[in-house]
Amino acid sequence: MIRLSAVSIKLGDFLLDNINLTIHSGEFFTILGPTGSGKTVILELIAGLYRPDAGKVLIDEVDAANIPPEKREIGFVYQDYALFPHLNVFKNIAFGLQIRKISPSMMKKSVKEMADMMKISHLLGRYPGTLSGGEQQRVSLARALIMKPKILLMDEPLSALDPNTKWVLCEELKKIHEKYRCTIIHVTHDFNETNILADRIAVLLKGKVRQVGVSREIFEKNGDQEVAQFLGIGPIKKAFACSF
Amino acid sequence: MKKVWLKDWFSFFVVIIICLVLLFIVSAVLAVMVRGIPRIAQSLATPEIQFAIKLSLYTSLVSTVFCIFIAIPVAYALVRVDLPLKFLINTLLDLPLALPPLVAGVCLLLFFGTTNFGAWLEGIGLSFVFTVKGIIMVQIFVNLSFMIRVMKAAFLSVNPRLEFIARTLGCTPAQAFFKITLPLSRNGIIAGAVITWARALGEFGGVLMLAGATRFRTETLPIALFLNMSTGDLDGAMAAANLLIIISLICLYIFNRCGGDFIGDTRGI
């Protein structure tokens, strides 16, 4: 379980203010909000890039303040995939295993299995710069999943993809979640992705969590005016909610 | 598509300016090369020029290695660590770059020649005044800021998210630096090292102040050029000048090949 308890952090002019969130083990949790609302900062706080100015990030009820990122058992997938450009796909996926000093034969076997599952076996010798957005996304996911993380953090992983690739990967993300049962925290500004993937949703606006609930509650219950405005008020919202 | 250039008077005007600048630079360099090249083989055989080449190569290589090993951690700290008073630190680190080399030499001469610290160093065998070690010290002092600048640019070109992703995959901060940031900064390191070496090789003013200009003792190529010009030995001076020009041209070529691309390995991109 991940718990953010009264977490605040100021980064330049941006303030993430008094965030209280509980994400259950094995849950697919989506943080929904417009650009600049602080979604990525929440993920980076959980991952250990920042320490909160106030409040606590608790992972399995342990204060994570003194746990460095490498000990948090997390996987991170960024919007731009952040693949290592000087390493080929095989070495990108095997990177974490190499750090853990896994034997070369075991490493090869694990990478092959993961590449088969992500349908990227034919790309193992290629460099990231030669891959399409969808292929890079699969490599980035494979690199994170091969470490069997307890928590998978995904920062708008589908936003740069064309609609067809996006929906194919959405389905695959659901399957991955069903297979690994790791806790997934996924941030997006896309309502469709949210509805397809999320067990629960938090709406984040201007650095504050404004509403938390399952999809139907978020899209049908009246939150405050700003939330309603962001989600699309009146008939637009209802039509949207009905389509899922 | 065929490029259309000189399409108007303004383009014509700026191209003329480029031509004049090129003409000026090439003529000045050729003036030395035309006189020096025919006699260079003969001059290379003289013990004085051979000594100057050996000393220049030795001091510039040693100082470049020092510059690399000092500049890498300093530049990394300036780019990635949230230091207080960073602007002031940056300005102070850039100071040797802005100082005329003669002034840098005087600063070092007074520091090592008149202070208790300098006397203590001399006591433990590290004498920098009028010695070969002094040449190396001047070259480090004058070029370190430049190497730091190049390395800062190289580190800035590496997406910090890559390092963070490496951390989430199990790397310590040091492992993330050595496995991700440093390999991706490879071109910056090569470019910085080559141009630092070229600058060290040509360092004159500071060396003159701290190490002096003594034949067969602190006689680097620029000092040999100066001494030979002073005594009217034009052949020796031209040989030293031509060697410096040729080395500079080669280094500039390598710098431009590597320095234009700080994004690391681009195989396949």
XYZ file of C-alpha atoms in Angstrom:
513
model
C 0.000 0.000 0.000
C 1.184 3.517 -0.776
C 0.015 6.386 1.353
C 0.679 10.065 0.814
C -0.094 11.799 4.066
C -0.450 15.610 3.957
C 2.350 15.822 1.383
C 3.372 19.279 0.208
C 6.277 20.322 -1.970
C 7.202 23.577 -3.655
C 9.168 23.405 -6.897
C 9.861 26.859 -8.274
C 6.469 28.545 -8.596
C 4.575 25.274 -8.449
C 3.054 24.045 -5.188
C 1.762 20.549 -4.618
C -0.468 21.185 -1.649
C -1.494 18.868 1.170
C -1.909 15.682 -0.845
C -3.663 12.815 0.916
C -3.958 9.626 -1.111
C -4.108 5.934 -0.330
C -3.344 3.461 -3.101
C -4.020 -0.181 -2.287
C -1.691 -3.045 -3.161
C -2.397 -4.456 -6.610
C -4.598 -1.535 -7.571
C -4.539 0.215 -10.983
C -4.777 3.785 -9.813
C -4.991 6.718 -12.203
C -4.214 10.318 -11.430
C -6.175 12.440 -13.865
C -5.422 16.102 -14.366
C -4.540 18.748 -16.924
C -0.982 19.619 -17.902
C 0.845 21.400 -15.071
C -1.415 20.056 -12.313
C 1.424 18.184 -10.589
C 0.741 14.605 -11.685
C 4.361 13.801 -12.572
C 5.605 15.361 -9.320
C 3.427 12.924 -7.336
C 4.987 9.990 -9.196
C 8.481 11.392 -8.683
C 7.781 11.866 -4.966
C 6.739 8.214 -4.708
C 9.799 7.174 -6.721
C 12.126 9.174 -4.483
C 13.342 11.884 -6.841
C 12.097 14.519 -4.395
C 11.566 14.632 -0.677
C 8.358 16.344 0.440
C 8.699 19.691 2.231
C 5.947 18.525 4.563
C 4.053 15.290 5.109
C 5.083 11.717 4.453
C 5.200 9.179 1.669
C 4.603 5.744 3.186
C 5.267 2.536 1.270
C 3.741 -0.460 3.071
C 3.370 1.833 6.094
C 7.118 2.545 6.180
C 8.193 6.171 5.845
C 10.062 6.302 2.521
C 11.975 9.484 3.400
C 15.237 7.626 3.899
C 14.746 4.932 1.274
C 16.728 5.798 -1.899
C 15.046 5.182 -5.293
C 17.121 2.042 -5.918
C 15.699 0.394 -2.792
C 12.021 1.244 -3.362
C 11.293 -1.648 -5.782
C 9.596 0.617 -8.282
C 9.474 0.674 -12.049
C 9.112 4.001 -13.837
C 7.899 4.631 -17.372
C 8.153 8.226 -18.544
C 6.139 9.928 -21.244
C 9.288 10.233 -23.376
C 10.244 6.620 -22.410
C 13.750 7.729 -21.300
C 15.515 4.813 -22.980
C 19.302 4.841 -22.726
C 20.369 6.018 -26.199
C 23.858 4.458 -26.027
C 22.535 0.966 -25.289
C 20.654 -1.306 -27.678
C 17.242 -2.691 -26.791
C 18.691 -5.866 -25.244
C 21.035 -3.871 -23.015
C 18.270 -1.412 -22.090
C 16.024 -4.244 -20.907
C 18.874 -6.100 -19.210
C 20.241 -2.973 -17.503
C 18.656 -3.563 -14.088
C 19.547 -7.266 -14.119
C 23.147 -6.384 -14.903
C 23.228 -4.027 -11.907
C 21.899 -6.868 -9.765
C 24.735 -9.030 -11.138
C 22.404 -11.702 -12.537
C 24.345 -14.367 -14.462
C 24.591 -13.761 -18.232
C 22.664 -16.946 -19.111
C 19.839 -16.094 -16.698
C 19.842 -12.517 -17.973
C 19.562 -13.671 -21.572
C 16.697 -15.991 -20.699
C 14.787 -13.310 -18.767
C 15.244 -10.698 -21.495
C 14.086 -13.168 -24.148
C 10.960 -14.046 -22.164
C 10.154 -10.405 -21.536
C 10.817 -9.453 -25.155
C 8.531 -12.267 -26.330
C 5.786 -11.103 -24.025
C 6.125 -7.486 -25.172
C 6.427 -8.584 -28.826
C 9.784 -6.878 -29.312
C 12.067 -9.906 -29.851
C 12.916 -8.669 -33.338
C 14.143 -5.322 -31.950
C 16.755 -6.531 -29.454
C 19.762 -5.471 -31.533
C 18.378 -2.047 -32.436
C 19.146 1.307 -30.812
C 16.360 3.442 -29.282
C 16.736 6.210 -31.867
C 15.586 3.845 -34.612
C 12.374 2.749 -32.874
C 8.842 4.082 -33.303
C 6.971 5.580 -30.325
C 5.014 2.362 -29.755
C 8.166 0.238 -29.897
C 9.964 2.538 -27.470
C 6.984 2.315 -25.153
C 7.151 -1.481 -25.171
C 10.900 -1.440 -24.503
C 10.454 1.020 -21.661
C 7.744 -1.168 -20.109
C 9.849 -4.304 -20.582
C 12.827 -2.625 -18.892
C 10.678 -1.716 -15.887
C 8.753 -5.014 -15.667
C 11.774 -7.302 -15.893
C 12.750 -6.092 -12.413
C 9.391 -7.372 -11.080
C 8.646 -4.077 -9.316
C 6.131 -3.891 -6.491
C 4.988 -0.536 -7.824
C 4.874 0.529 -11.476
C 4.704 4.280 -12.039
C 3.644 5.435 -15.503
C 3.805 9.069 -16.519
C 1.427 9.590 -19.451
C 2.879 6.533 -21.186
C 0.396 6.550 -24.059
C 0.106 10.256 -24.770
C 2.603 10.371 -27.644
C 1.126 7.401 -29.516
C -1.268 7.299 -32.444
C -4.840 6.219 -31.540
C -4.520 2.643 -32.879
C -1.249 1.905 -31.056
C -2.643 3.577 -27.940
C -5.664 1.253 -27.681
C -3.603 -1.846 -28.427
C -1.198 -0.881 -25.639
C -4.094 -0.041 -23.309
C -5.339 -3.606 -23.665
C -1.835 -4.938 -23.096
C -1.399 -2.798 -19.984
C -4.573 -4.333 -18.578
C -3.218 -7.814 -19.300
C 0.139 -6.943 -17.725
C -1.640 -5.733 -14.613
C -3.683 -8.914 -14.436
C -0.540 -11.024 -14.857
C 1.821 -9.241 -12.464
C -0.708 -7.839 -9.976
C 1.728 -5.061 -9.076
C 0.408 -1.727 -7.928
C 0.200 0.583 -10.928
C -0.045 4.340 -10.635
C -0.718 5.877 -13.980
C -1.033 9.581 -14.663
C -2.829 10.986 -17.656
C -5.020 13.803 -18.903
C -6.950 11.434 -21.158
C -10.441 10.482 -19.883
C -10.696 7.475 -22.245
C -7.486 5.904 -20.948
C -8.692 6.498 -17.399
C -12.006 4.789 -17.984
C -10.480 1.778 -19.675
C -7.641 1.199 -17.231
C -8.305 2.561 -13.768
C -9.693 0.761 -10.742
C -9.855 4.128 -9.020
C -9.160 7.681 -10.082
C -7.909 10.825 -8.366
C -8.587 14.158 -10.039
C -5.715 16.586 -9.538
C -6.144 20.269 -10.294
C -3.606 23.030 -9.614
C -1.573 20.883 -7.235
C -4.543 19.697 -5.149
C -6.424 16.395 -5.118
C -10.037 17.396 -5.741
C -11.846 14.089 -5.992
C -11.070 10.383 -5.548
C -13.286 7.492 -6.544
C -14.122 4.848 -9.108
C -14.797 5.920 -12.685
C -18.585 6.127 -12.353
C -18.344 8.248 -9.196
C -15.880 10.652 -10.788
C -17.760 11.114 -14.043
C -21.300 11.066 -12.627
C -21.092 12.572 -9.162
C -20.875 16.300 -9.027
C -17.472 17.304 -7.762
C -16.800 20.964 -7.322
C -17.251 23.335 -10.223
C -13.631 23.223 -11.383
C -13.622 19.411 -11.482
C -16.879 19.446 -13.441
C -15.404 21.984 -15.820
C -12.252 19.907 -16.343
C -14.234 16.714 -16.928
C -16.728 18.425 -19.218
C -19.953 19.642 -17.678
C -23.604 18.763 -18.359
C -24.527 16.756 -21.382
C -20.960 16.324 -22.588
C -19.942 14.720 -19.321
C -23.002 12.458 -19.219
C -22.607 11.368 -22.814
C -18.967 10.621 -22.089
C -19.691 8.627 -18.928
C -22.399 6.628 -20.737
C -20.012 5.578 -23.476
C -18.054 3.400 -21.003
C 16.706 20.907 -53.936
C 19.229 23.334 -55.344
C 20.265 25.983 -52.826
C 19.829 29.518 -54.024
C 22.453 31.740 -52.488
C 23.529 35.270 -53.204
C 19.873 35.843 -53.942
C 19.948 39.464 -52.816
C 22.384 42.281 -52.036
C 22.350 41.580 -48.317
C 23.386 37.937 -48.803
C 26.062 39.092 -51.205
C 27.322 41.613 -48.641
C 27.607 39.078 -45.764
C 29.316 36.534 -48.040
C 31.870 39.199 -48.997
C 32.530 39.833 -45.291
C 33.066 36.087 -44.725
C 35.493 35.987 -47.654
C 37.482 38.937 -46.311
C 37.720 37.402 -42.825
C 38.816 34.053 -44.286
C 41.345 35.785 -46.506
C 42.793 37.648 -43.538
C 43.117 34.524 -41.330
C 44.491 32.270 -44.064
C 46.980 34.915 -45.285
C 48.363 35.502 -41.800
C 48.794 31.765 -41.158
C 50.223 31.133 -44.633
C 52.778 33.909 -44.130
C 54.350 31.770 -41.406
C 53.817 28.418 -43.108
C 55.328 29.476 -46.447
C 58.531 30.515 -44.693
C 58.605 27.701 -42.163
C 57.503 24.545 -43.976
C 60.566 24.259 -46.305
C 62.908 24.444 -43.312
C 60.855 22.441 -40.850
C 62.701 19.114 -41.370
C 66.036 20.828 -40.818
C 64.765 22.595 -37.696
C 63.246 19.434 -36.298
C 66.719 17.904 -36.235
C 68.051 20.546 -33.858
C 68.320 19.483 -30.179
C 66.598 22.670 -29.037
C 63.401 22.076 -31.034
C 63.434 18.389 -30.095
C 63.701 19.364 -26.427
C 60.868 21.890 -26.825
C 58.617 19.317 -28.527
C 59.256 16.705 -25.835
C 58.701 19.185 -22.989
C 55.563 20.594 -24.609
C 54.090 17.154 -25.173
C 54.914 16.013 -21.641
C 53.591 19.097 -19.827
C 50.464 19.458 -21.977
C 49.521 15.790 -21.644
C 49.997 15.786 -17.863
C 48.057 19.033 -17.417
C 45.243 17.809 -19.690
C 44.864 14.613 -17.656
C 44.686 16.704 -14.461
C 42.139 19.046 -16.085
C 39.916 16.112 -17.129
C 39.941 14.475 -13.703
C 39.264 17.748 -11.896
C 36.745 19.162 -14.385
C 34.476 16.100 -14.521
C 33.399 16.090 -10.832
C 33.336 19.900 -10.640
C 31.163 20.252 -13.755
C 28.872 17.441 -12.622
C 28.359 19.104 -9.243
C 27.607 22.437 -10.906
C 25.051 20.851 -13.243
C 23.334 18.299 -11.013
C 23.862 19.271 -7.356
C 21.711 21.953 -5.804
C 24.589 24.109 -4.525
C 24.090 27.353 -2.625
C 25.633 30.459 -4.241
C 25.970 28.601 -7.533
C 26.182 31.822 -9.545
C 29.113 33.042 -7.442
C 30.853 29.659 -7.659
C 30.412 29.634 -11.440
C 31.780 33.161 -11.750
C 34.837 32.384 -9.620
C 35.527 29.179 -11.527
C 35.379 31.140 -14.788
C 37.831 33.755 -13.513
C 41.029 32.157 -14.929
C 39.309 32.095 -18.319
C 38.818 35.856 -18.223
C 42.253 36.681 -16.797
C 45.030 37.539 -19.246
C 47.504 34.591 -19.057
C 50.258 36.975 -17.939
C 48.162 38.012 -14.946
C 47.383 34.355 -14.195
C 51.131 33.716 -14.229
C 51.802 36.605 -11.852
C 49.062 35.351 -9.486
C 50.647 31.885 -9.401
C 54.157 33.325 -9.060
C 53.163 35.319 -6.001
C 51.098 32.461 -4.559
C 53.826 29.844 -4.862
C 56.782 32.188 -4.529
C 55.899 34.395 -1.589
C 53.403 32.608 0.653
C 53.993 30.189 3.530
C 51.928 27.618 1.645
C 54.275 27.920 -1.345
C 57.286 27.547 0.968
C 55.731 24.472 2.584
C 55.099 22.910 -0.849
C 58.710 23.584 -1.788
C 59.752 21.917 1.456
C 57.992 18.690 0.455
C 59.538 18.791 -3.029
C 56.768 20.524 -4.959
C 58.547 23.541 -6.353
C 56.617 25.407 -9.033
C 58.671 28.559 -9.558
C 60.988 28.331 -12.605
C 60.433 24.576 -12.914
C 58.723 22.128 -15.272
C 56.094 21.523 -12.571
C 55.377 25.256 -12.817
C 54.606 24.890 -16.541
C 52.102 22.139 -15.746
C 50.581 24.210 -12.949
C 50.076 27.235 -15.242
C 48.527 25.075 -17.945
C 46.091 23.574 -15.424
C 45.226 26.978 -13.939
C 44.597 28.604 -17.311
C 42.704 25.691 -18.928
C 40.714 24.153 -16.104
C 37.877 26.699 -16.400
C 37.614 25.967 -20.094
C 37.435 22.205 -19.530
C 34.799 22.725 -16.817
C 32.718 24.769 -19.259
C 32.894 22.105 -21.952
C 32.015 19.365 -19.448
C 29.111 21.398 -18.076
C 27.712 21.676 -21.596
C 28.207 17.935 -22.086
C 26.454 17.004 -18.815
C 23.632 19.470 -19.471
C 22.948 17.713 -22.754
C 22.234 14.441 -20.913
C 18.590 14.132 -19.849
C 18.630 13.880 -16.005
C 15.659 11.501 -16.241
C 18.005 8.868 -17.671
C 20.030 8.924 -14.469
C 16.894 8.760 -12.384
C 15.570 5.799 -14.374
C 18.921 4.088 -13.785
C 18.408 4.678 -10.049
C 14.953 3.067 -10.173
C 16.603 0.082 -11.878
C 18.958 -0.402 -8.946
C 21.910 1.932 -9.565
C 23.509 3.947 -6.803
C 24.122 7.618 -7.739
C 27.747 6.771 -8.616
C 26.732 3.787 -10.769
C 24.149 5.920 -12.581
C 26.869 8.494 -13.290
C 29.428 5.984 -14.572
C 26.989 3.826 -16.548
C 24.749 6.519 -18.032
C 25.925 10.131 -17.768
C 29.616 9.591 -18.399
C 29.242 7.392 -21.522
C 26.664 9.822 -22.908
C 29.112 12.693 -22.328
C 31.912 10.884 -24.169
C 31.999 13.294 -27.094
C 32.163 16.266 -24.733
C 35.083 14.726 -22.867
C 36.980 14.030 -26.106
C 36.293 17.507 -27.491
C 37.210 19.190 -24.203
C 40.378 17.137 -23.780
C 41.601 17.830 -27.321
C 41.068 21.572 -27.181
C 42.452 21.769 -23.619
C 45.547 19.938 -24.787
C 45.940 22.315 -27.754
C 45.561 25.330 -25.479
C 48.060 23.870 -23.000
C 50.522 23.291 -25.802
C 50.301 26.931 -26.839
C 50.286 28.467 -23.354
C 52.921 31.216 -23.198
C 52.257 34.238 -20.967
C 51.581 32.379 -17.753
C 54.452 29.961 -18.333
C 56.817 32.895 -18.929
C 55.809 34.429 -15.581
C 55.909 31.321 -13.362
C 58.382 28.981 -15.059
C 60.499 31.532 -16.907
C 62.099 31.162 -20.339
C 65.270 29.147 -19.840
C 66.780 27.256 -22.791
C 66.786 23.477 -22.337
C 65.013 23.825 -19.020
C 61.566 25.388 -19.299
C 61.615 25.740 -23.076
C 58.258 24.679 -24.459
C 57.403 25.305 -28.139
C 55.931 28.794 -27.534
C 58.938 29.671 -25.342
C 61.276 28.358 -28.065
C 59.466 30.555 -30.581
C 59.852 33.559 -28.275
C 63.524 32.906 -27.510
C 64.425 32.324 -31.164
C 62.559 35.416 -32.318
C 64.354 37.427 -29.605
C 67.750 36.255 -30.761
C 66.960 36.576 -34.471
C 66.988 32.836 -35.217
C 64.066 32.903 -37.624
C 64.449 29.257 -38.728
C 64.015 27.985 -35.174
C 61.140 30.374 -34.556
C 59.364 29.379 -37.785
C 59.780 25.679 -36.995
C 58.178 26.116 -33.571
C 55.416 28.314 -35.020
C 54.637 25.830 -37.792
C 54.475 22.910 -35.404
C 52.029 24.840 -33.235
C 49.908 25.762 -36.274
C 49.751 22.166 -37.526
C 48.861 20.813 -34.070
C 46.207 23.522 -33.630
C 44.614 22.715 -36.990
C 44.431 18.994 -36.206
C 42.995 19.661 -32.725
C 40.451 22.109 -34.071
C 39.316 19.543 -36.616
C 38.867 16.870 -33.918
C 37.121 19.361 -31.604
C 34.651 20.358 -34.289
C 33.981 16.728 -35.178
C 33.277 15.790 -31.542
C 32.266 19.112 -30.046
C 29.283 19.622 -32.294
C 27.577 16.582 -30.844
C 27.299 16.324 -27.070
C 24.342 13.961 -27.080
C 26.445 10.869 -26.793
C 26.193 7.769 -28.870
C 24.075 8.362 -31.917
C 24.515 4.994 -33.587
C 21.387 4.203 -35.472
C 19.772 7.585 -34.866
